JSON list of C-alpha atoms in Angstrom, two decimals:
[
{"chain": "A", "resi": 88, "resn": "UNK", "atom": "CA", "xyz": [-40.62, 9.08, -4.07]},
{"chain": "A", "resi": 89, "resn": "UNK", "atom": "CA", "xyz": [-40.29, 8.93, -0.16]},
{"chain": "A", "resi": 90, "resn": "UNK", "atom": "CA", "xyz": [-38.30, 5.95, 1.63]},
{"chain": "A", "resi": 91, "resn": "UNK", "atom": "CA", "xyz": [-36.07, 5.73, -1.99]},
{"chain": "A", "resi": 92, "resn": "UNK", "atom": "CA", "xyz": [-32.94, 7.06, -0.58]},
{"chain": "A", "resi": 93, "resn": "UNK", "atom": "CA", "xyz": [-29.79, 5.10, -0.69]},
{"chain": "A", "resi": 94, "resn": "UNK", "atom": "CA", "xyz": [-26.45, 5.88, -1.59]},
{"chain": "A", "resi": 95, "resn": "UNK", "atom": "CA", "xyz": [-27.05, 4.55, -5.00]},
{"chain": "A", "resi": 96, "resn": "UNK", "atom": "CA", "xyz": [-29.24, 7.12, -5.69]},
{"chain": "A", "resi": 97, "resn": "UNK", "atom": "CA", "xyz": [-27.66, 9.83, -3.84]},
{"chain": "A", "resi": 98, "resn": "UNK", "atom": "CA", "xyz": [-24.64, 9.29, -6.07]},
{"chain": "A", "resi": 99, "resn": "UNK", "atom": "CA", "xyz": [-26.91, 9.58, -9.22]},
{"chain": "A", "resi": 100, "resn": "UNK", "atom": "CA", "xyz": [-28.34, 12.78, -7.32]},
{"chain": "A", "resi": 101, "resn": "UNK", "atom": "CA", "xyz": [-25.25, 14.34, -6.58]},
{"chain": "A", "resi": 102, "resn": "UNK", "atom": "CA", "xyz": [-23.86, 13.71, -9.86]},
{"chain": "A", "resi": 103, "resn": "UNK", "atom": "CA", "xyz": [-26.99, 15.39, -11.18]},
{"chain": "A", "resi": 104, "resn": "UNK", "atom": "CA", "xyz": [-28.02, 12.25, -13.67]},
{"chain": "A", "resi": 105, "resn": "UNK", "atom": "CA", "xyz": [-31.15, 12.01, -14.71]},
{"chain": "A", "resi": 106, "resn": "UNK", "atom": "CA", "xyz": [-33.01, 9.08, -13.23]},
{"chain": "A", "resi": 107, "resn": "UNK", "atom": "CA", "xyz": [-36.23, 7.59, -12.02]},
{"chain": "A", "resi": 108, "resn": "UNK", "atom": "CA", "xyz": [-36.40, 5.30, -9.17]},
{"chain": "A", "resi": 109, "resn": "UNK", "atom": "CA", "xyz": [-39.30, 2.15, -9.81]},
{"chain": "A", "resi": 110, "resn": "UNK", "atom": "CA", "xyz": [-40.44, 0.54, -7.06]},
{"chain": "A", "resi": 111, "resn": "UNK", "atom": "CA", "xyz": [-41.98, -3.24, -6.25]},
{"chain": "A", "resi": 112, "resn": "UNK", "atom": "CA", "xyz": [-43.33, -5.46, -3.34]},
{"chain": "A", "resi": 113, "resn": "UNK", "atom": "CA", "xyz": [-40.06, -7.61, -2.68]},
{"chain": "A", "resi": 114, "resn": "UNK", "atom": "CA", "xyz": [-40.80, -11.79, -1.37]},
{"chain": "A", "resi": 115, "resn": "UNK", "atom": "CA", "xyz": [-38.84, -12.85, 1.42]},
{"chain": "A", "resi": 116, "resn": "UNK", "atom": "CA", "xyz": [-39.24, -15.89, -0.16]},
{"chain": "A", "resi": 117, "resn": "UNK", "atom": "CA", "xyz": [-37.84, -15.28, -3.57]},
{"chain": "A", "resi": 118, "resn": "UNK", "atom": "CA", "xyz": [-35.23, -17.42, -4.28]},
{"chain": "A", "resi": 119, "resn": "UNK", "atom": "CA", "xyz": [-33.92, -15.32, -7.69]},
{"chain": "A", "resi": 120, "resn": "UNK", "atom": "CA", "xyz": [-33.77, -11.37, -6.96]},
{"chain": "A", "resi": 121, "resn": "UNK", "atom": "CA", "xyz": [-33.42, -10.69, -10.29]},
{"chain": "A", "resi": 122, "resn": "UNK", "atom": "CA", "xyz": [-36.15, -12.42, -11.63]},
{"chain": "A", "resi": 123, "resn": "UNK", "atom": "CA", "xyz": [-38.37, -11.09, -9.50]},
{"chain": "A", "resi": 124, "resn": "UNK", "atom": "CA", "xyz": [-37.46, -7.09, -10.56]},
{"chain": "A", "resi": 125, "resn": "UNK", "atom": "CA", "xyz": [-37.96, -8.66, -14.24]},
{"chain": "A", "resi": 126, "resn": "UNK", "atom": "CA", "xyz": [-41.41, -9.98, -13.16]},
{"chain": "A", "resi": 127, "resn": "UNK", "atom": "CA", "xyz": [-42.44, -6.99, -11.52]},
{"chain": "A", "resi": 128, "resn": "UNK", "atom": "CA", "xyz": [-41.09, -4.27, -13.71]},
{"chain": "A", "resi": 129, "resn": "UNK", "atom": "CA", "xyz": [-40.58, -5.71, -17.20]},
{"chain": "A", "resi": 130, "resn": "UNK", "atom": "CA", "xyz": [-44.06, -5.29, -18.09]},
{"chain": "A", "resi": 131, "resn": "UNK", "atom": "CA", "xyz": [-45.65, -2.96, -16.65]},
{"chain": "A", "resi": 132, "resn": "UNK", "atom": "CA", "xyz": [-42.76, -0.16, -17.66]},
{"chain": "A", "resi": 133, "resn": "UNK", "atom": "CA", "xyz": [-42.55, -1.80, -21.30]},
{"chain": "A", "resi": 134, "resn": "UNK", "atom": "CA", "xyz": [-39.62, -3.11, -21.05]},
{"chain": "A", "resi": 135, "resn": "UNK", "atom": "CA", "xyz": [-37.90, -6.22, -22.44]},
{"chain": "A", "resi": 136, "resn": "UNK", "atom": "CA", "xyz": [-35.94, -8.32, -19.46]},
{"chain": "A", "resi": 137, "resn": "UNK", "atom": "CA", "xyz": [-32.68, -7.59, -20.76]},
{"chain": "A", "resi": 138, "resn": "UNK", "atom": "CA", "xyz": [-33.06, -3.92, -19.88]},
{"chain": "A", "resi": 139, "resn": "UNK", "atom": "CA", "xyz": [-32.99, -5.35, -16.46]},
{"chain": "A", "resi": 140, "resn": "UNK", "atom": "CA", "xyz": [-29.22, -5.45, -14.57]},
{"chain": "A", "resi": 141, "resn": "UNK", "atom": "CA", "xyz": [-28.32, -7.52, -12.37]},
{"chain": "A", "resi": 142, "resn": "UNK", "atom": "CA", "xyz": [-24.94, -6.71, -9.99]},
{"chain": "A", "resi": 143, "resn": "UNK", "atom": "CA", "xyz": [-22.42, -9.64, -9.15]},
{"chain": "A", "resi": 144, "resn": "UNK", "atom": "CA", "xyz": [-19.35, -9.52, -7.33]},
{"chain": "A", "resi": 145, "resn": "UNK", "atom": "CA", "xyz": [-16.97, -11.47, -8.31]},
{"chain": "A", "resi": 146, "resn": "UNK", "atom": "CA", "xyz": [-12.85, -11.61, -7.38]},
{"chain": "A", "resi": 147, "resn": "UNK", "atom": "CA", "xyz": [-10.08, -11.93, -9.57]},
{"chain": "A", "resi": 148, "resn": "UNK", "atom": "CA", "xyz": [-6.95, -13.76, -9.83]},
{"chain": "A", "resi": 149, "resn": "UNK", "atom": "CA", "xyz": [-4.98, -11.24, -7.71]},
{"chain": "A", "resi": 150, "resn": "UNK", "atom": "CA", "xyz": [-7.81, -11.22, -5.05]},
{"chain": "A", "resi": 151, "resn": "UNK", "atom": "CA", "xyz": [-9.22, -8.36, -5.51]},
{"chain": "A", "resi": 152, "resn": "UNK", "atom": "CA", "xyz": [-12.93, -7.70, -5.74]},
{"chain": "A", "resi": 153, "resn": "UNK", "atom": "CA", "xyz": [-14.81, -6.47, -8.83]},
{"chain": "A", "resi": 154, "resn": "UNK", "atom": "CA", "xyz": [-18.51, -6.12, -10.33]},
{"chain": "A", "resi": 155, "resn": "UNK", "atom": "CA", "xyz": [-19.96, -7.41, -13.35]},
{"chain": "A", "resi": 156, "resn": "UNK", "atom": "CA", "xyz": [-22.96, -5.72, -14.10]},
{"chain": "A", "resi": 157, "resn": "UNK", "atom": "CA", "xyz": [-25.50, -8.00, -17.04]},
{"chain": "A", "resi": 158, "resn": "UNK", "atom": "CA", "xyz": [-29.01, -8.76, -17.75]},
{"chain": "A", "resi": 159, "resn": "UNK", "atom": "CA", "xyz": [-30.55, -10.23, -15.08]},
{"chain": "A", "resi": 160, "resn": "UNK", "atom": "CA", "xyz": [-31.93, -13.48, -17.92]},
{"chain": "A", "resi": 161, "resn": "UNK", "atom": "CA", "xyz": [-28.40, -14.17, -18.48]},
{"chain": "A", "resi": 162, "resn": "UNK", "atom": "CA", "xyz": [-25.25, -15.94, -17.09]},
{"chain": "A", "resi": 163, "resn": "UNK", "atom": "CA", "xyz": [-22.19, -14.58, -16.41]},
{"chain": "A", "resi": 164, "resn": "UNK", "atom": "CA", "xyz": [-18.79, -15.87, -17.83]},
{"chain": "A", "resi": 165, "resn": "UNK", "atom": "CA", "xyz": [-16.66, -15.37, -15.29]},
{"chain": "A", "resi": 166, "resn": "UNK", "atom": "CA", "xyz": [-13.53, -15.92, -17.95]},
{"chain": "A", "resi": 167, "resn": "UNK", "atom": "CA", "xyz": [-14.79, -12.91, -20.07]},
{"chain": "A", "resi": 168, "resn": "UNK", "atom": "CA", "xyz": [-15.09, -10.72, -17.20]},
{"chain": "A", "resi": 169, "resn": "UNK", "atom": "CA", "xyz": [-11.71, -11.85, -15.90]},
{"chain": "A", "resi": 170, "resn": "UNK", "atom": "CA", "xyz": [-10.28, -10.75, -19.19]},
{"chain": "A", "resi": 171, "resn": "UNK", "atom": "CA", "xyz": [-12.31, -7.64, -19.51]},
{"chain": "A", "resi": 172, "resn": "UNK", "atom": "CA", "xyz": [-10.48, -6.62, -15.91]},
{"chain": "A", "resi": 173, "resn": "UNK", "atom": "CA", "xyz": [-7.24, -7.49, -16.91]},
{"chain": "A", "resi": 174, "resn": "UNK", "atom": "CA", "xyz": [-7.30, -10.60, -15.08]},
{"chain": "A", "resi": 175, "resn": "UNK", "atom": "CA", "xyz": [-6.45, -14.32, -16.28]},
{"chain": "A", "resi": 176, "resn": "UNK", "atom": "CA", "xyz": [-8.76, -15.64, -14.34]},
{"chain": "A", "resi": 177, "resn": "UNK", "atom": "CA", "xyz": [-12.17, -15.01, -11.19]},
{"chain": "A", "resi": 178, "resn": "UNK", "atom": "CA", "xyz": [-14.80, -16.90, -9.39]},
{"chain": "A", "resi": 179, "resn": "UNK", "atom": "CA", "xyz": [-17.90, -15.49, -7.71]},
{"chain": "A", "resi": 180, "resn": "UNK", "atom": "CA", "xyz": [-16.89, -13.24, -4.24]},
{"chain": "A", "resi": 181, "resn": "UNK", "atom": "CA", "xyz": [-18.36, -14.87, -1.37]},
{"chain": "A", "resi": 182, "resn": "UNK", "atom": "CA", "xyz": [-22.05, -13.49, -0.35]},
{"chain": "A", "resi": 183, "resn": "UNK", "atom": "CA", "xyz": [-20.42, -11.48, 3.21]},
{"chain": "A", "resi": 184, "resn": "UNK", "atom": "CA", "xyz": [-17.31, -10.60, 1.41]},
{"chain": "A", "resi": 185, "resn": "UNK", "atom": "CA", "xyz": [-19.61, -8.98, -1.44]},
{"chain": "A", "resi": 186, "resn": "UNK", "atom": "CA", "xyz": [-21.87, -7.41, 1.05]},
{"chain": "A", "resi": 187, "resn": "UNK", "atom": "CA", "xyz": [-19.01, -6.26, 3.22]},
{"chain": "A", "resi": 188, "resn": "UNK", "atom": "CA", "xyz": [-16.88, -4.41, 0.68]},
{"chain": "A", "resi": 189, "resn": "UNK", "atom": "CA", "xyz": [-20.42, -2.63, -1.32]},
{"chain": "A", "resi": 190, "resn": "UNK", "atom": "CA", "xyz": [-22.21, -1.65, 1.93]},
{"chain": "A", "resi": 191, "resn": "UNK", "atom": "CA", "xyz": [-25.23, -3.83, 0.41]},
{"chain": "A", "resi": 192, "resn": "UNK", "atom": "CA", "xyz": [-27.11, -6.28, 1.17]},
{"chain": "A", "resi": 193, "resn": "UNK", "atom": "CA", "xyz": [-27.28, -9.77, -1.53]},
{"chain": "A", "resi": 194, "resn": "UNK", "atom": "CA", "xyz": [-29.90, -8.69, -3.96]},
{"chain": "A", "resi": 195, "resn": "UNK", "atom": "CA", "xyz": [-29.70, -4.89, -3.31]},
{"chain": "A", "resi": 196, "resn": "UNK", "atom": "CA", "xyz": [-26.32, -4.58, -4.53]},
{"chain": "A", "resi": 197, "resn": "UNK", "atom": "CA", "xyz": [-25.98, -1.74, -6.83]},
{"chain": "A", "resi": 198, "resn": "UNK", "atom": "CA", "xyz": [-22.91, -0.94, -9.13]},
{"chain": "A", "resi": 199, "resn": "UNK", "atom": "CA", "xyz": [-23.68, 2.97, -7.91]},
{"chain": "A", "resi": 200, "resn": "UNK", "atom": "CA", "xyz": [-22.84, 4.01, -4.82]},
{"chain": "A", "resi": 201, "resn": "UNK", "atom": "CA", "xyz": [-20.66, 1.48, -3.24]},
{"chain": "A", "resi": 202, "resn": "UNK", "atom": "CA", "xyz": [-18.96, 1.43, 0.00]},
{"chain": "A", "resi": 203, "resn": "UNK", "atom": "CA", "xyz": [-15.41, 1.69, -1.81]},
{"chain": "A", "resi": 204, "resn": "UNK", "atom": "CA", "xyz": [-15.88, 1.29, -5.72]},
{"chain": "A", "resi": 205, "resn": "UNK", "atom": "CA", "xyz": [-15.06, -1.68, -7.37]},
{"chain": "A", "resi": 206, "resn": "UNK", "atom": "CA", "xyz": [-13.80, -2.29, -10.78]},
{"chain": "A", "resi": 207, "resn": "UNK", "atom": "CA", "xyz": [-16.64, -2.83, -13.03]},
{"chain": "A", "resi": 208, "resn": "UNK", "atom": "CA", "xyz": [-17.64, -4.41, -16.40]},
{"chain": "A", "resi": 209, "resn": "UNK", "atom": "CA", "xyz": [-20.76, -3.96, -17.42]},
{"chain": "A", "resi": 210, "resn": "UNK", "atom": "CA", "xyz": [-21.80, -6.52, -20.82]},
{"chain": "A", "resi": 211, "resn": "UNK", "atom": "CA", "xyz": [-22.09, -4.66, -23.82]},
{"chain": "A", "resi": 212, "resn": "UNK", "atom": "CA", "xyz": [-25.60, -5.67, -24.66]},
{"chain": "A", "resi": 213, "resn": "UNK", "atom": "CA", "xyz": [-26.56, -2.57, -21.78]},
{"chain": "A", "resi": 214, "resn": "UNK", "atom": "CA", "xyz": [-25.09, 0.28, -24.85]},
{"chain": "A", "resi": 215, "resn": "UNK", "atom": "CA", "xyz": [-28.09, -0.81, -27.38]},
{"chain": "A", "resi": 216, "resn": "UNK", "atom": "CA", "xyz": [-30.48, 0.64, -24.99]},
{"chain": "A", "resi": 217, "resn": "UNK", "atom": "CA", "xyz": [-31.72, 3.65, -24.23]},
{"chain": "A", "resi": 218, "resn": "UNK", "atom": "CA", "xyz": [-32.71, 2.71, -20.96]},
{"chain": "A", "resi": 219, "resn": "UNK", "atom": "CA", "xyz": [-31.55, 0.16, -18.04]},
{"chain": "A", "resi": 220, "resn": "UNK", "atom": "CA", "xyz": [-32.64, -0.57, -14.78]},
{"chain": "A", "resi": 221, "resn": "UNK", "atom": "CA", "xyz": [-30.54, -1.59, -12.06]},
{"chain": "A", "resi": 222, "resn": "UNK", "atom": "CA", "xyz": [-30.35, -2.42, -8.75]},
{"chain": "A", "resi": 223, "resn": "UNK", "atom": "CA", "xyz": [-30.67, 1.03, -6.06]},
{"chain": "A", "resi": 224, "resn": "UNK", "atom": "CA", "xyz": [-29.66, -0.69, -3.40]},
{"chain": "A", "resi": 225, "resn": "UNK", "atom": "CA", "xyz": [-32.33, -2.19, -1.51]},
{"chain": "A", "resi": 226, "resn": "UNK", "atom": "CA", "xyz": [-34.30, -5.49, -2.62]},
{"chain": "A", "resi": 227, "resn": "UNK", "atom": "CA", "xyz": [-37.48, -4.06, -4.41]},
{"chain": "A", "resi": 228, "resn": "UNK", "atom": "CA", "xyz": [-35.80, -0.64, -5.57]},
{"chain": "A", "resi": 229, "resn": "UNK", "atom": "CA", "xyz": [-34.81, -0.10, -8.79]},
{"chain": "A", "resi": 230, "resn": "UNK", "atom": "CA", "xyz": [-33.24, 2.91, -10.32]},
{"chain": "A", "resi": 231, "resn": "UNK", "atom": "CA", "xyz": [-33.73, 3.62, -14.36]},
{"chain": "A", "resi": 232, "resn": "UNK", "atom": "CA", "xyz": [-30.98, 5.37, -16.03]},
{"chain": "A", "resi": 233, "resn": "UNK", "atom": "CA", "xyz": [-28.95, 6.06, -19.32]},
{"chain": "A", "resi": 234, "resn": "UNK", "atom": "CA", "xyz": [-26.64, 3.27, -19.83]},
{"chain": "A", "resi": 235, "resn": "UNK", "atom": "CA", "xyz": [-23.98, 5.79, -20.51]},
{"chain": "A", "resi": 236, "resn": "UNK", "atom": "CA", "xyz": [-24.77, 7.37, -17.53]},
{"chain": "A", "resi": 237, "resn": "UNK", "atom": "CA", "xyz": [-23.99, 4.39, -15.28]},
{"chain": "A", "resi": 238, "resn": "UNK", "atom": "CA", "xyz": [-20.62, 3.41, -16.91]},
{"chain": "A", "resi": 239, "resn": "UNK", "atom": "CA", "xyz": [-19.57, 7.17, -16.72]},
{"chain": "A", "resi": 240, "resn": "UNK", "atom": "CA", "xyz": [-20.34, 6.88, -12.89]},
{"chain": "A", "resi": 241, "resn": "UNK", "atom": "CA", "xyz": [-19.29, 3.66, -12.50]},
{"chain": "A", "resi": 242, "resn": "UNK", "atom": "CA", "xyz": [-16.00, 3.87, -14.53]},
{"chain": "A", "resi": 243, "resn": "UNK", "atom": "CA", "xyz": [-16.97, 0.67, -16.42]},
{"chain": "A", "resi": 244, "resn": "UNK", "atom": "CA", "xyz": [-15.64, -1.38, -19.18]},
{"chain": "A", "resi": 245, "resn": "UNK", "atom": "CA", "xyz": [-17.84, -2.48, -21.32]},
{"chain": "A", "resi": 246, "resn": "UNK", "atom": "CA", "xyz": [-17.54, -5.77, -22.76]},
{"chain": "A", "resi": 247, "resn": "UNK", "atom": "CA", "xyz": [-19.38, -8.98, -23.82]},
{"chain": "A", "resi": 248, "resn": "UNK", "atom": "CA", "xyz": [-19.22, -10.55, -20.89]},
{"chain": "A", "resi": 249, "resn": "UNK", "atom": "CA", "xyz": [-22.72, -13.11, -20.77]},
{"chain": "A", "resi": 250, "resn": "UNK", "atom": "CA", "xyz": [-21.86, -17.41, -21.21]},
{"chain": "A", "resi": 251, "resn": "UNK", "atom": "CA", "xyz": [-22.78, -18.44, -24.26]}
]
């Protein structure tokens, strides 16, 4: 697919995981990122919205940047992250401190392929399915993968990690 190079999928490419890269027509004027790659992808790939990852960065009690990784319909708890980190305690990175330290722009931020990797958590919910998509890098790029595949590459934690 030409024009779906980034270095999320480069990563994928070099590790030699098997992927597919899904494309969609991305609104400047969306307000939710990852609503809109549910709206545009759920259905037409057969997919149920969960299967659909959103990235957040978030920082920890010691300061230090990290990435929860969940389905895009649900909310993060920041304390279950925390804890699945090692951390007592972390509240959502600010937007140019996220994009600074990934190399990605705020709703293209992928877990893969980050300008220095961050710990990552990615919920549990992600290990039931055979397939996830997630975020390639750019708004309106998504890559599909094994979830196994992206904590391997990722060096994730799983853990329940959604509010509620």
């Amino acid at each position: 697919m030409a024009g779906t190079s980034t270095p999320a999928t480069q990563a994928l490419t070099k590790g030699k995981i098997s992927h597919r890269v899904h494309s969609y027509e991305h609104d400047s004027a969306s307000a939710s990122y990852g609503a809109e790659a549910v709206d545009a992808l759920a259905g037409q790939l057969g997919l149920e919205p969960a299967q659909i990852l959103k990235t957040l960065v978030i920082k920890t009690s010691d300061g230090k940047l990290a990435v929860a990784v969940l389905p895009v319909p649900e909310k993060l708890s920041l304390k279950a992250a925390a804890a699945a980190l090692g951390s007592s305690k972390a509240v959502m990175a600010e937007q140019a401190e996220a994009q600074r330290s990934t190399g990605y722009v705020l709703g293209g931020i992928s877990p893969l392929g980050q300008r220095k990797r961050l710990p990552t958590v990615i919920d549990a919910s992600a290990a039931a399915w055979d397939r996830v998509l997630c975020s390639a890098g750019r708004r309106g790029l998504e890559i599909d993968l094994d979830p196994a595949d992206l904590v391997r590459l990722t060096g994730a934690v799983l853990a329940p990690i959604t509010a509620g």
